[in-house]
């Protein structure tokens, strides 16, 4: 049964094209199918992503085209690019030294939050998604999404802020098990990534939207090969049975919901703490 009687507006804020595919695509497709307005905002065009082609303007254009195709598959009403430069990633992870002018990681948080808040205000957004404080697997632009998103919601007075994340506990359990069969699997990157299960407030079942989620992922063809440290590349290394687990649920943390909340829908009203 659809628990929602009034159409609302949800803005999904991501760092790069393709981040939406794995973290929030099922939720986006679900809300769109329920008749809500779903808006996808990226901070950058992902022009420094790892791909088979050289990073740069052409890759950025390719990735924006992929983002539009993904958004169409998910039923988004609008796509916005805040227009920062992709900060890239240092070879071993962390902030790259050779990042371009205007890199998102160098943006003033207040200024960037102002740009996103303008979209939230224009859209009269009821809900904004950002990332957990770890920035998922730790890409500097993802950490910046957490900072900028939180501040933007304050400026715009957006009522509901959900941090998109992955439940680290079953992920690590599964990866440790998988390592018996894939000894080369390096799970260190996952040990501090995302969020532990006990802080997660939302478990959204999205298996019904697996088709849309797969279509969203497939739209990002440039990141499916050659990718190594991007979300899609990291996730594609996960063995198949685990992959299904990742596909079936999307996780969020709502900071103003009491710890131990087990909410099923982004617009569900949290219990009193
Ligand atoms: Zn990203």
XYZ file of C-alpha atoms and ligand atoms in Angstrom:
274
model
C 0.000 0.000 0.000
C 1.215 3.462 -0.780
C 1.660 5.180 2.601
C 1.770 8.637 1.032
C -1.344 10.585 0.114
C 0.177 13.900 -0.996
C 2.797 14.416 -3.682
C 5.995 15.895 -2.302
C 9.397 16.884 -3.653
C 12.623 15.035 -2.924
C 16.054 16.331 -3.960
C 18.852 13.761 -4.226
C 22.277 15.395 -3.942
C 25.278 13.493 -5.293
C 28.942 14.269 -5.968
C 29.365 12.731 -9.440
C 27.233 11.111 -12.140
C 26.915 7.383 -11.232
C 26.809 7.903 -7.443
C 23.025 7.955 -7.613
C 22.956 4.557 -9.341
C 24.157 2.496 -6.410
C 23.229 4.549 -3.382
C 19.751 5.935 -4.016
C 18.452 4.777 -7.420
C 15.850 2.382 -5.993
C 14.478 5.020 -3.629
C 14.321 7.568 -6.441
C 12.440 5.153 -8.702
C 10.078 4.263 -5.845
C 9.242 7.902 -5.011
C 8.752 8.756 -8.700
C 6.452 5.732 -9.106
C 4.439 6.954 -6.112
C 3.908 10.278 -7.873
C 6.425 12.421 -6.011
C 8.660 14.943 -7.772
C 12.237 13.636 -7.798
C 15.098 16.036 -8.556
C 18.693 14.896 -9.053
C 21.501 17.353 -8.249
C 25.199 16.667 -8.855
C 28.061 18.858 -7.627
C 30.296 18.035 -10.600
C 30.139 16.381 -14.010
C 32.673 13.760 -12.886
C 35.156 14.766 -15.564
C 38.071 13.319 -13.574
C 36.483 9.919 -13.150
C 38.471 6.863 -14.072
C 37.470 5.702 -17.487
C 38.974 4.285 -20.639
C 39.156 7.799 -22.064
C 41.297 10.692 -20.843
C 39.800 12.803 -18.056
C 38.591 16.220 -19.133
C 35.766 18.196 -20.661
C 34.749 15.469 -23.143
C 34.474 12.890 -20.367
C 32.397 15.377 -18.348
C 29.986 15.778 -21.287
C 29.761 11.997 -21.725
C 29.060 11.519 -18.033
C 26.366 14.222 -17.984
C 24.672 12.497 -20.940
C 24.856 9.246 -18.970
C 23.376 11.032 -15.960
C 20.403 12.254 -18.023
C 19.803 8.696 -19.269
C 19.973 7.384 -15.703
C 17.606 10.102 -14.477
C 15.126 9.234 -17.243
C 15.236 5.548 -16.264
C 14.457 6.501 -12.650
C 11.628 8.915 -13.468
C 13.375 12.113 -12.350
C 11.629 15.384 -13.183
C 14.800 17.502 -13.299
C 18.607 17.250 -13.281
C 20.825 20.068 -11.964
C 24.635 20.298 -12.085
C 26.057 22.773 -9.526
C 29.029 23.121 -11.872
C 32.052 22.535 -9.648
C 35.146 20.793 -10.964
C 35.585 17.141 -10.053
C 38.334 17.094 -7.382
C 39.579 13.698 -8.520
C 41.235 11.247 -6.200
C 44.880 10.743 -5.228
C 46.282 7.384 -6.414
C 46.076 5.850 -2.910
C 42.807 7.636 -2.077
C 42.421 11.033 -0.454
C 42.737 14.526 -1.910
C 44.655 14.788 -5.197
C 47.472 17.394 -5.353
C 46.886 18.163 -9.016
C 43.233 19.112 -8.703
C 41.839 21.772 -11.008
C 40.708 25.308 -10.190
C 37.165 25.345 -8.911
C 37.420 21.821 -7.475
C 34.413 20.976 -5.328
C 36.626 20.106 -2.349
C 38.066 23.659 -2.419
C 34.649 25.317 -2.613
C 33.578 27.495 0.287
C 30.928 25.424 2.097
C 28.678 28.443 2.634
C 28.847 29.424 -1.045
C 28.229 25.892 -2.326
C 25.428 25.383 0.185
C 23.877 28.625 -1.085
C 23.771 27.228 -4.643
C 22.092 24.014 -3.481
C 19.750 25.904 -1.135
C 18.552 27.962 -4.120
C 17.446 24.724 -5.809
C 15.801 23.487 -2.592
C 13.915 26.767 -2.207
C 12.860 26.910 -5.856
C 11.632 23.310 -5.663
C 10.009 23.799 -2.226
C 11.816 20.568 -1.377
C 10.417 18.459 1.452
C 13.420 16.183 1.578
C 17.132 16.292 0.772
C 19.536 13.366 0.668
C 23.248 13.873 1.354
C 26.003 11.432 2.413
C 27.203 10.138 5.779
C 30.137 12.006 7.430
C 32.618 9.386 6.117
C 31.520 10.279 2.596
C 30.774 6.602 1.989
C 34.092 5.098 0.936
C 35.852 8.418 1.559
C 36.156 10.243 -1.767
C 36.890 13.892 -0.814
C 33.999 15.145 -2.975
C 31.663 12.796 -1.091
C 32.769 14.152 2.281
C 32.106 17.623 0.862
C 28.566 16.531 -0.152
C 27.921 15.756 3.525
C 29.084 19.222 4.621
C 27.432 21.204 1.841
C 24.175 19.211 1.922
C 23.669 19.637 5.660
C 24.258 23.379 5.494
C 22.036 23.820 2.416
C 19.121 22.168 4.217
C 19.623 24.570 7.145
C 19.608 27.602 4.849
C 16.529 26.437 2.911
C 14.718 25.058 5.954
C 14.303 21.635 4.326
C 12.376 19.489 6.786
C 13.827 16.052 6.153
C 17.544 15.337 5.648
C 18.592 11.755 4.986
C 22.223 10.679 4.735
C 22.485 8.027 2.037
C 24.778 5.237 3.154
C 25.337 1.487 3.147
C 24.928 -0.750 6.190
C 28.558 -1.596 6.833
C 27.837 -4.625 9.086
C 26.324 -7.102 6.587
C 28.661 -5.714 3.936
C 31.738 -6.581 6.062
C 30.296 -9.937 7.167
C 29.654 -10.857 3.569
C 33.041 -9.611 2.393
C 34.858 -11.605 5.111
C 32.981 -14.693 4.026
C 33.664 -13.947 0.381
C 37.387 -13.617 1.098
C 37.541 -17.384 1.710
C 36.693 -17.869 -1.944
C 38.374 -14.737 -3.281
C 41.594 -14.435 -1.225
C 42.694 -11.462 -3.330
C 39.671 -9.448 -2.150
C 40.922 -6.383 -0.269
C 38.331 -5.369 2.298
C 40.339 -2.783 4.232
C 38.695 0.055 2.320
C 35.312 -1.047 3.646
C 36.200 -1.238 7.351
C 35.685 2.470 7.995
C 33.409 3.107 5.055
C 29.733 4.011 5.190
C 27.805 3.583 8.470
C 27.399 0.904 11.143
C 23.945 -0.682 11.333
C 23.080 0.767 14.741
C 23.007 4.368 13.467
C 20.939 3.586 10.366
C 17.333 4.767 10.725
C 15.928 3.870 7.282
C 15.953 0.539 5.486
C 14.113 1.072 2.231
C 13.168 -2.096 0.351
C 13.810 -1.438 -3.317
C 13.905 -4.918 -4.829
C 10.748 -4.060 -6.797
C 12.735 -1.349 -8.535
C 15.747 -3.524 -9.411
C 14.981 -3.117 -13.109
C 15.156 0.697 -12.894
C 18.241 0.508 -10.691
C 20.018 -1.743 -13.155
C 19.012 0.584 -16.004
C 20.457 3.499 -14.047
C 23.740 1.631 -13.554
C 23.860 0.507 -17.159
C 23.466 4.141 -18.261
C 26.878 4.904 -16.745
C 28.779 2.837 -19.282
C 31.932 4.970 -19.099
C 32.396 4.046 -15.437
C 31.742 0.323 -15.729
C 35.163 -0.390 -17.216
C 38.482 1.035 -16.175
C 36.853 2.365 -13.044
C 38.721 1.507 -9.907
C 38.054 3.765 -6.990
C 34.700 5.286 -7.961
C 31.597 3.975 -6.262
C 30.601 1.899 -9.255
C 34.086 0.452 -9.639
C 34.326 -0.376 -5.922
C 30.875 -1.928 -5.888
C 31.433 -3.966 -9.029
C 34.255 -5.790 -7.223
C 31.775 -7.161 -4.730
C 30.945 -10.809 -5.446
C 27.574 -11.471 -6.981
C 25.508 -12.910 -4.061
C 26.408 -9.869 -1.967
C 25.551 -7.648 -4.833
C 21.954 -8.825 -4.632
C 21.875 -7.880 -0.965
C 23.163 -4.427 -1.870
C 20.552 -4.155 -4.610
C 17.576 -5.047 -2.438
C 17.886 -2.388 0.256
C 18.935 1.251 0.437
C 20.000 2.716 3.756
C 19.726 6.201 5.246
C 20.528 7.976 8.490
C 18.129 10.652 9.703
C 19.937 12.485 12.503
C 16.788 13.842 14.170
C 15.169 10.403 14.400
C 15.743 8.443 17.621
C 18.545 5.862 17.514
C 17.134 2.444 16.816
C 14.395 3.797 14.531
C 13.517 1.279 11.850
C 11.790 3.353 9.214
C 10.803 1.929 5.850
C 9.959 4.980 3.784
C 11.767 8.329 3.346
C 8.630 10.301 4.280
C 7.637 8.096 7.218
C 7.314 10.155 10.418
C 9.911 9.017 12.989
C 8.747 7.865 16.436
C 9.192 10.339 19.312
C 12.614 9.877 20.965
Zn 31.329 9.905 -6.594
